[in-house]
PDB file of C-alpha atoms in Angstrom:
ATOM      1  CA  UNK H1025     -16.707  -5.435 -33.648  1.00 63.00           C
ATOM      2  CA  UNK H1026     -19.046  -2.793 -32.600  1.00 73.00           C
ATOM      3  CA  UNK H1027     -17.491   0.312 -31.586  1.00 80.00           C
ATOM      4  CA  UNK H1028     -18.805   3.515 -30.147  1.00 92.00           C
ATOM      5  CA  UNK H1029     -18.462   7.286 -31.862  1.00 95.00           C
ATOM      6  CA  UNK H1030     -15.927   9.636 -29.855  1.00 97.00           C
ATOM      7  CA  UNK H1031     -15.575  13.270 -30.743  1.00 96.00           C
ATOM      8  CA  UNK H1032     -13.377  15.007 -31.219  1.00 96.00           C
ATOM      9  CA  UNK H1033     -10.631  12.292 -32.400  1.00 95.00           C
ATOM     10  CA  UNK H1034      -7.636  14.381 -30.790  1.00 95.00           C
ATOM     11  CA  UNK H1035      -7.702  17.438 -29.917  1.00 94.00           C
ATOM     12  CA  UNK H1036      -4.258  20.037 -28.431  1.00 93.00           C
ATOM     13  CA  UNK H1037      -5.516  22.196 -25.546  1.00 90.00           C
ATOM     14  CA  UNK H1038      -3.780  25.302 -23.574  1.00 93.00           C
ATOM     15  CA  UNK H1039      -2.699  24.250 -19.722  1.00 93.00           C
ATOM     16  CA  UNK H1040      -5.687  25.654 -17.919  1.00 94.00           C
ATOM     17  CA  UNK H1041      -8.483  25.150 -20.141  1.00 95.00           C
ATOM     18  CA  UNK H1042     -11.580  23.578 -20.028  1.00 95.00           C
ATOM     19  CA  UNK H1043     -11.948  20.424 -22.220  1.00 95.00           C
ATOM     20  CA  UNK H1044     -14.868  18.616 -23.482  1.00 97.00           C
ATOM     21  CA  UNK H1045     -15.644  15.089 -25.315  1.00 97.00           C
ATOM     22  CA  UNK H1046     -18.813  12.953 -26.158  1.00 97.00           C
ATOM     23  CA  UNK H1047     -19.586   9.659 -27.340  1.00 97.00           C
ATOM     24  CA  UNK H1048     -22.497   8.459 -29.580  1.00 96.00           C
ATOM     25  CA  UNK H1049     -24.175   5.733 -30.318  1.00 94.00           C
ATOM     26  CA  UNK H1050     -26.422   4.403 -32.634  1.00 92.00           C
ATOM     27  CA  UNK H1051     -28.473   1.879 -29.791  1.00 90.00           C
ATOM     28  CA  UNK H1052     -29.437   2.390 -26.103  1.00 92.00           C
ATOM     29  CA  UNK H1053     -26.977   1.359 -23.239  1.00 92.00           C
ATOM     30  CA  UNK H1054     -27.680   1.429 -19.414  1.00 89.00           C
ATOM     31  CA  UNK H1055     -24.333   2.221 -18.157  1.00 91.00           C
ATOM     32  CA  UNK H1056     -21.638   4.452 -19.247  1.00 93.00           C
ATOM     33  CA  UNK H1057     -18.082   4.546 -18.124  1.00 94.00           C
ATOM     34  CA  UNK H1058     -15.326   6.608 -18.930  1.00 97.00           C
ATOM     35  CA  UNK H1059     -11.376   5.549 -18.772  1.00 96.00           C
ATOM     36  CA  UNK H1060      -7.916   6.819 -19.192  1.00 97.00           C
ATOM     37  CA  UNK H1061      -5.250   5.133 -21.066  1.00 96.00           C
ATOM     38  CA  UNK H1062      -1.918   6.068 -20.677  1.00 94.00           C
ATOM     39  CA  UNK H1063       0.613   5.144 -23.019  1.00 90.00           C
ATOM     40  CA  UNK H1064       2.061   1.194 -22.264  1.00 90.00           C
ATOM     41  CA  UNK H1065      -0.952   0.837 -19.646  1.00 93.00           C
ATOM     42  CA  UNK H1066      -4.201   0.003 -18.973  1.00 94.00           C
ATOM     43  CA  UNK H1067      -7.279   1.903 -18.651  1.00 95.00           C
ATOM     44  CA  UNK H1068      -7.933   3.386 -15.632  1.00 94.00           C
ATOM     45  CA  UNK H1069     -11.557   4.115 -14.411  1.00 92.00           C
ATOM     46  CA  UNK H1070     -12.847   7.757 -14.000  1.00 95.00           C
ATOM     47  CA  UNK H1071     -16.246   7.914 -13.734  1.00 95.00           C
ATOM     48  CA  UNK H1072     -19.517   5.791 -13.842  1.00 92.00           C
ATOM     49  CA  UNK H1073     -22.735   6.618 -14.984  1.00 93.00           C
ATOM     50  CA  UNK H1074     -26.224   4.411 -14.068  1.00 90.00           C
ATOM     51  CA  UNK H1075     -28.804   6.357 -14.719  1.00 92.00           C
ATOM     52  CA  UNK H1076     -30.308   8.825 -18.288  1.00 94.00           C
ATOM     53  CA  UNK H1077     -29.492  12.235 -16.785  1.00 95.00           C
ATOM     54  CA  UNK H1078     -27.097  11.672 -13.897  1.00 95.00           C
ATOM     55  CA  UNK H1079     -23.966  14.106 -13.429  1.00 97.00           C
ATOM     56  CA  UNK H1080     -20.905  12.787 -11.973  1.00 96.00           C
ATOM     57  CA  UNK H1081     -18.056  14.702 -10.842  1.00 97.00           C
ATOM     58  CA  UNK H1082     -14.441  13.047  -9.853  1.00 96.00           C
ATOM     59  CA  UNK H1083     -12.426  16.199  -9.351  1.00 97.00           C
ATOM     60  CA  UNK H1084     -11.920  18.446 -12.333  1.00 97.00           C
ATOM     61  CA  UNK H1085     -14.206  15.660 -14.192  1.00 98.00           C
ATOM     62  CA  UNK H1086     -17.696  15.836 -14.833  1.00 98.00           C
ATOM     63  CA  UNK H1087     -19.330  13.294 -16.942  1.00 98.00           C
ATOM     64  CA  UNK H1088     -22.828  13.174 -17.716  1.00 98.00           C
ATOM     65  CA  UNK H1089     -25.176  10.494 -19.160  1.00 96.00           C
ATOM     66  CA  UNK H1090     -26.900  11.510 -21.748  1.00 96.00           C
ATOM     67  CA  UNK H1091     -30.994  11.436 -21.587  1.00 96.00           C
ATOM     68  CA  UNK H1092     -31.708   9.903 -24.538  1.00 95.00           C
ATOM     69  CA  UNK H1093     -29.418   7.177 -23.367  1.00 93.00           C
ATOM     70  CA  UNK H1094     -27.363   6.900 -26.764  1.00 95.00           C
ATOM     71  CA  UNK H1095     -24.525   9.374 -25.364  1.00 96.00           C
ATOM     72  CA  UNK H1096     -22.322  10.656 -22.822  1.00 98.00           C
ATOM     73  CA  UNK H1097     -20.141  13.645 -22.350  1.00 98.00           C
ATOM     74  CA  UNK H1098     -17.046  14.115 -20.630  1.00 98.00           C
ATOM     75  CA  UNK H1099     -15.730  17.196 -19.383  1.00 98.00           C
ATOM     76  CA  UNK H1100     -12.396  18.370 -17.978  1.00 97.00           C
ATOM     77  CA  UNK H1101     -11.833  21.692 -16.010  1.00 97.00           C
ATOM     78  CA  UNK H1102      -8.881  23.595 -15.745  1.00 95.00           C
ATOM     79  CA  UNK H1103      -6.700  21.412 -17.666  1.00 94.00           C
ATOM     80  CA  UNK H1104      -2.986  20.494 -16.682  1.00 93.00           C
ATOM     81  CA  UNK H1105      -0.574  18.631 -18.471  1.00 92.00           C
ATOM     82  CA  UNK H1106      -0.995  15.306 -16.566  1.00 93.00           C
ATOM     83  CA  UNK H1107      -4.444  15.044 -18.223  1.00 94.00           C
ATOM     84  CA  UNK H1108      -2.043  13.881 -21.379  1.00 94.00           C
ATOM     85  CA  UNK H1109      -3.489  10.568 -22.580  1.00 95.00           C
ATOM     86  CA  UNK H1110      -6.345   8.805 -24.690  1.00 96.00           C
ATOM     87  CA  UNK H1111      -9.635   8.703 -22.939  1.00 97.00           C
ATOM     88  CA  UNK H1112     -12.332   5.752 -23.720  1.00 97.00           C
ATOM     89  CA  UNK H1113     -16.004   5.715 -23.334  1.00 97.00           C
ATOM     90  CA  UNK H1114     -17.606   2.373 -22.909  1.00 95.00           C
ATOM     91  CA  UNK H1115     -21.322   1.501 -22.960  1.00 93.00           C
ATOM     92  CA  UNK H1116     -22.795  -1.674 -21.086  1.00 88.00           C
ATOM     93  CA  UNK H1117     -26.123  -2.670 -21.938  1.00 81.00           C
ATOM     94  CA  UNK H1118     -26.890  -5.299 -19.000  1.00 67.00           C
ATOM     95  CA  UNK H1119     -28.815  -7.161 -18.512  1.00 56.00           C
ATOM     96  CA  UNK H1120     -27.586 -11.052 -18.838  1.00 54.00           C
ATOM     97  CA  UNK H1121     -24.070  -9.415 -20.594  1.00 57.00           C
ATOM     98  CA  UNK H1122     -21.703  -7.582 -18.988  1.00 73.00           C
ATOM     99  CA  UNK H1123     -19.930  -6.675 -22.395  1.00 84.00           C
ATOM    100  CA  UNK H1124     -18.494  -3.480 -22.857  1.00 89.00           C
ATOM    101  CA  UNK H1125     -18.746  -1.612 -26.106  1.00 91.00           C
ATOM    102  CA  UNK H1126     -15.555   0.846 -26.177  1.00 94.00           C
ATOM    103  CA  UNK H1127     -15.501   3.963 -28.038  1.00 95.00           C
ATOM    104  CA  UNK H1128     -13.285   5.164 -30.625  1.00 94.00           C
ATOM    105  CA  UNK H1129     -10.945   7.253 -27.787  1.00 95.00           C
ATOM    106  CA  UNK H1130     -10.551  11.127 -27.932  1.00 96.00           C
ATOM    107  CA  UNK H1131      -5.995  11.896 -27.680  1.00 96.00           C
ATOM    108  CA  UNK H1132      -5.697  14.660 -25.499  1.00 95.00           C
ATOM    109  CA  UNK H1133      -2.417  16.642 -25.986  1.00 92.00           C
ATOM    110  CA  UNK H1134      -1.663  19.864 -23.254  1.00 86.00           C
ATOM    111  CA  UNK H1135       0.272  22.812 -24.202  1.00 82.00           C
ATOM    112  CA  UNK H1136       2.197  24.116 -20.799  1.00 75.00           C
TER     113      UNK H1136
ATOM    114  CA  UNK S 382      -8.877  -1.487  -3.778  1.00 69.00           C
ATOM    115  CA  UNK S 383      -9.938  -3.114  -7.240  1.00 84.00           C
ATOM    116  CA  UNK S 384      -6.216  -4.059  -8.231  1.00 91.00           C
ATOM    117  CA  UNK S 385      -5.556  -6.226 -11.593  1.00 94.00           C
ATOM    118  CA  UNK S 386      -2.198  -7.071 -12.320  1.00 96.00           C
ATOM    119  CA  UNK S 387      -0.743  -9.158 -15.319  1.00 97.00           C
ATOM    120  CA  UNK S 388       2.134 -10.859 -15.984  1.00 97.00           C
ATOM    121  CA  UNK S 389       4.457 -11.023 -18.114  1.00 97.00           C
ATOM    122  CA  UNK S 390       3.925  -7.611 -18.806  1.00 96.00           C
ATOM    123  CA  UNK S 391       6.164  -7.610 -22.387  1.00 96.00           C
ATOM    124  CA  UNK S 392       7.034 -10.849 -23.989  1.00 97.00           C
ATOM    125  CA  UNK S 393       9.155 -11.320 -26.936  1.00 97.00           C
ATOM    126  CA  UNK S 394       8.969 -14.644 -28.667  1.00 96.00           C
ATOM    127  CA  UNK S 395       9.801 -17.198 -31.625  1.00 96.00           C
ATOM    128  CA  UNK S 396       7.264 -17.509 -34.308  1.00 97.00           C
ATOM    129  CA  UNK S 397       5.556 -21.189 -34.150  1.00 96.00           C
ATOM    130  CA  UNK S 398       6.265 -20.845 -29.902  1.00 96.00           C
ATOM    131  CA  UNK S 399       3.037 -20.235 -27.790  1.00 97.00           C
ATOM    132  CA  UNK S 400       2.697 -17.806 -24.737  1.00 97.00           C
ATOM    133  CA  UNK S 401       0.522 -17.779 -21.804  1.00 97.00           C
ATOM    134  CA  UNK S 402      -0.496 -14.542 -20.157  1.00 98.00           C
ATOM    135  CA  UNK S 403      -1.979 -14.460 -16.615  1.00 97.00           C
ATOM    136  CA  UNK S 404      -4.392 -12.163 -15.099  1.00 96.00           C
ATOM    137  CA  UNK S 405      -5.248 -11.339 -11.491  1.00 95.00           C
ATOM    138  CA  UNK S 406      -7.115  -9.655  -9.461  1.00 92.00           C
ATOM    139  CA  UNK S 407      -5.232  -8.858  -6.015  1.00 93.00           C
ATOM    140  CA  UNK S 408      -7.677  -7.785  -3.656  1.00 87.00           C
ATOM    141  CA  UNK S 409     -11.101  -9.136  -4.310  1.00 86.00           C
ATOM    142  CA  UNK S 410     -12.671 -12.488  -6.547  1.00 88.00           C
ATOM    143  CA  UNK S 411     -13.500 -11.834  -9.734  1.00 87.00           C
ATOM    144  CA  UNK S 412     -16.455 -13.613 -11.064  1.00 85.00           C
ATOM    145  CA  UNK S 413     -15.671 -12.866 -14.860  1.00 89.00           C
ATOM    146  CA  UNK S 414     -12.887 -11.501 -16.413  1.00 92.00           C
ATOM    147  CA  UNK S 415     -12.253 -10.393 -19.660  1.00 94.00           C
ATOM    148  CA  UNK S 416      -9.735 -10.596 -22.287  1.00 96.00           C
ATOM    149  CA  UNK S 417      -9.244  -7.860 -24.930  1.00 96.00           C
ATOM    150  CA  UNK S 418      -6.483  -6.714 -27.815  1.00 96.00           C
ATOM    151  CA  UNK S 419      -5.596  -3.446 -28.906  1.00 95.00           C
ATOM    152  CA  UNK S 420      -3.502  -2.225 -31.412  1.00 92.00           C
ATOM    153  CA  UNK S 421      -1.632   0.546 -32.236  1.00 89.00           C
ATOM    154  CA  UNK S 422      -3.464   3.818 -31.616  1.00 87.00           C
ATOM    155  CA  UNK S 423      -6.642   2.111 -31.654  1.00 91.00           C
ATOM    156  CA  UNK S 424      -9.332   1.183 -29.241  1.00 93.00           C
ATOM    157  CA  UNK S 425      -9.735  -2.364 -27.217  1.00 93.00           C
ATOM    158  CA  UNK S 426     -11.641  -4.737 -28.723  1.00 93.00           C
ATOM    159  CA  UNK S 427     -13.410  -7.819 -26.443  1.00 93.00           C
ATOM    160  CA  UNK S 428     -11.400 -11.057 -27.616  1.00 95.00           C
ATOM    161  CA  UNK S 429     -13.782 -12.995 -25.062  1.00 94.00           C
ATOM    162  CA  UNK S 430     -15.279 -13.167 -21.489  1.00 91.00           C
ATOM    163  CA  UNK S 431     -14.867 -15.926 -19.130  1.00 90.00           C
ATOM    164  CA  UNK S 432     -16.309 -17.138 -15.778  1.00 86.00           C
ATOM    165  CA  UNK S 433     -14.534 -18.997 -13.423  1.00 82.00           C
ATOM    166  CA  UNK S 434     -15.274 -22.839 -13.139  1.00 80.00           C
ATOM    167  CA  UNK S 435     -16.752 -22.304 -17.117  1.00 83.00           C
ATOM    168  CA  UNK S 436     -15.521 -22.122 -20.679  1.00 86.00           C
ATOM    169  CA  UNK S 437     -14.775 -19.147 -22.057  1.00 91.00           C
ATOM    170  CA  UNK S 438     -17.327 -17.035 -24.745  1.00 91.00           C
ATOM    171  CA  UNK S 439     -15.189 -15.976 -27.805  1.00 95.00           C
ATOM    172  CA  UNK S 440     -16.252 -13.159 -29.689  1.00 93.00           C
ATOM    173  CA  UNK S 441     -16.528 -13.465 -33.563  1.00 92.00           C
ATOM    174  CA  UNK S 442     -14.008 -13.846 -35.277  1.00 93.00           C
ATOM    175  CA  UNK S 443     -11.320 -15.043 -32.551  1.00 95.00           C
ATOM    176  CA  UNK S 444     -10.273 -17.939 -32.769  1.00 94.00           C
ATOM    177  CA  UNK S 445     -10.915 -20.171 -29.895  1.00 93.00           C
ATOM    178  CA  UNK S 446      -7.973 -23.037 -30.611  1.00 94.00           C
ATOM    179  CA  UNK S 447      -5.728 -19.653 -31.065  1.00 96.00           C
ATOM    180  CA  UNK S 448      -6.127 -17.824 -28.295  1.00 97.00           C
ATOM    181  CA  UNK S 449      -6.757 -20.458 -25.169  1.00 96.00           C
ATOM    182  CA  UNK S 450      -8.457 -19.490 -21.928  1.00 95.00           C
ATOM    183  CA  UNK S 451      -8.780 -20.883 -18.446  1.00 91.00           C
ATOM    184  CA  UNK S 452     -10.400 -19.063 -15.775  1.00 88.00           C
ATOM    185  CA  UNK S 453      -9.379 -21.799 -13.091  1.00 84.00           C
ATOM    186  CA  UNK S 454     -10.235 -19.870  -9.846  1.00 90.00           C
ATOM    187  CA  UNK S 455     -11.430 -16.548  -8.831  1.00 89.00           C
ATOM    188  CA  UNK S 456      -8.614 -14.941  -8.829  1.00 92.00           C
ATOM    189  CA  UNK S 457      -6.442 -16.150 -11.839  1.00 94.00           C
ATOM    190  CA  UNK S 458      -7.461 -16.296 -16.105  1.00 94.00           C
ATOM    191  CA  UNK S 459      -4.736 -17.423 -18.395  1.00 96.00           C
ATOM    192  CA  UNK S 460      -5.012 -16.678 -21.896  1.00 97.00           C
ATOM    193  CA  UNK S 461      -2.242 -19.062 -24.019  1.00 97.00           C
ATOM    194  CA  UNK S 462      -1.569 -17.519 -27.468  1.00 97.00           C
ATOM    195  CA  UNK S 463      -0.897 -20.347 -29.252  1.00 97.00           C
ATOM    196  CA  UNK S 464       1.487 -21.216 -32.185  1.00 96.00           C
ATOM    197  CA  UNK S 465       2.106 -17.766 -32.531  1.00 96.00           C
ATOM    198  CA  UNK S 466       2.365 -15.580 -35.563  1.00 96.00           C
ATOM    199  CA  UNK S 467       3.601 -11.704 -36.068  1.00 96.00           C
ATOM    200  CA  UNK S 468       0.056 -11.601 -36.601  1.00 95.00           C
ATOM    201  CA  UNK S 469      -0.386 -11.662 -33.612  1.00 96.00           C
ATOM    202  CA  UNK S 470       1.267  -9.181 -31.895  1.00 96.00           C
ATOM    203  CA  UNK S 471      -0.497  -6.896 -30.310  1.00 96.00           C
ATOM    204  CA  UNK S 472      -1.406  -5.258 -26.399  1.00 97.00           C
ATOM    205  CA  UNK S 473      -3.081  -7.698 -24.843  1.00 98.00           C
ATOM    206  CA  UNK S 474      -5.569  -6.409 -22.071  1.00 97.00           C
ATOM    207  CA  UNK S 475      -7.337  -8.122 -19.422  1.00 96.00           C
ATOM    208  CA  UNK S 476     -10.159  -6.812 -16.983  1.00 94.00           C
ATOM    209  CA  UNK S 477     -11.661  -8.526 -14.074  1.00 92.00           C
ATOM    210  CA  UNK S 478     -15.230  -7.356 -12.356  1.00 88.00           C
ATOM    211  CA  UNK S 479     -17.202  -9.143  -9.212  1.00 79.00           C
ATOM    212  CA  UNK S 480     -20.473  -9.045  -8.240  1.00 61.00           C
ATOM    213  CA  UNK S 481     -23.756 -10.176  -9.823  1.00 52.00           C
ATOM    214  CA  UNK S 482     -25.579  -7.517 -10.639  1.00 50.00           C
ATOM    215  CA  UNK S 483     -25.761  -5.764 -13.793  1.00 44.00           C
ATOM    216  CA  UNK S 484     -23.619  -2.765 -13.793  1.00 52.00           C
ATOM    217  CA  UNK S 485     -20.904  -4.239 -12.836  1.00 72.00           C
ATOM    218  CA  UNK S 486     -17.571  -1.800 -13.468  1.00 83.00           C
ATOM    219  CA  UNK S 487     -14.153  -3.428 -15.067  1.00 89.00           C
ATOM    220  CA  UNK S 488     -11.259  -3.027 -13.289  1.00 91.00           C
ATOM    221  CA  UNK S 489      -8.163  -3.413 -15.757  1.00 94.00           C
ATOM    222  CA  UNK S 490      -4.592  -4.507 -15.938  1.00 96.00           C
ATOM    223  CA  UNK S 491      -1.507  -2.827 -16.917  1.00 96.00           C
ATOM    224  CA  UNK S 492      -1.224  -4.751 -20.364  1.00 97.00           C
ATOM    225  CA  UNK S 493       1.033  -7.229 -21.767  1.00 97.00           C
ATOM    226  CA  UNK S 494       3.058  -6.441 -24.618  1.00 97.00           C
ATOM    227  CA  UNK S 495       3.830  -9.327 -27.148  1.00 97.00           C
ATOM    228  CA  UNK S 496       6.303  -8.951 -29.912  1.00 97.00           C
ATOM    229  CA  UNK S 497       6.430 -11.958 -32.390  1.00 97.00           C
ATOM    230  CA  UNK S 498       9.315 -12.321 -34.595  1.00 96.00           C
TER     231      UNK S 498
END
């Protein structure tokens, strides 16, 4: 199936540093959604995105929808080791489908 | 609030056995809920979406007489793996959202591991 482009793939980060993701895509969506997936679990919502532009924040996340409305970006401040774990974009397009299109996942490794 | 919880949430069994999985959501009705798979370091991938009262939509490629769902009531989707291979073991996923509108957000549950030997 149709999956979405995350960058980087995995990436091993200092405790207290700032981290940054995106996801690409080759068509348009109308929502974009970020998730955390720990290891054995399921995902776990972070942030929701509606509209080409809009900035979200949940804490030390910030997630923006990008204005061309092919990408997001995901960004984590200040790191700490909890932040361990896979994190998953998903685009929905709407309309008459509530499908999700999931990306790729960036692995996110902290150094204490 | 938003709670999806799954049961079993590992099952081991015989190949040539089938398994049923059940999905619900705790605190509010889920019109749809969807199923997904995901193996091993690797994303989820939508095995189908149902609504309650309807059949479910299979995405291609799954097999619908493989991998049976009922959505019987707002709260509850089963998904029966059946005949089962080690094929088919994988994390299997489900999500539940409410709501008609457009944007609506996926809740999901904790996963159900099945091991086929």
């Amino acid at each position: 199936g149709q999956q979405l482009n995350q960058s980087p793939q995995s990436m091993f980060i200092q405790e207290g540093e700032d981290v940054s993701m995106n996801c690409t895509s080759s068509s348009i969506f109308n929502t974009w959604l970020w998730y955390k997936q720990d290891p054995g679990e399921g995902p776990v919502l972070l942030i929701a995105l509606y509209k080409a532009g809009e900035l979200t924040s949940n804490g030390r996340l910030t997630a923006q929808f990008g204005i061309t409305r092919k990408d997001s970006f995901l960004n984590i401040s200040a790191s700490i080791p909890s932040d361990v774990g896979i994190y998953f974009c998903a685009g929905q397009k709407g309309s008459r489908t509530y499908k999700y299109i999931f990306g790729t996942g960036t692995r996110l490794k902290v150094l204490a | 609030g938003a709670v999806v919880s799954q049961h079993p949430s590992w099952v081991i069994c015989k190949s040539g056995t089938s398994v049923k999985i059940e999905c619900r959501s705790l605190d509010f009705q889920a019109t749809t809920m969807f199923w997904y798979r995901q193996f091993p370091k690797q994303s989820l991938m939508l095995m189908a979406t149902s609504n309650e009262g309807s059949k479910a939509t299979y995405e291609q490629g799954v097999e619908k007489d493989k991998f049976l769902i009922n959505h019987a009531s707002l709260t509850l989707s089963t998904l029966t793996v059946t005949s089962a291979h080690p094929e088919d073991s994988s994390f299997y996923i489900c999500s539940a959202s409410w709501g008609a509108g457009r944007t609506d957000t996926q809740y999901f549950g904790p996963g159900t591991r099945l091991t086929v030997l």
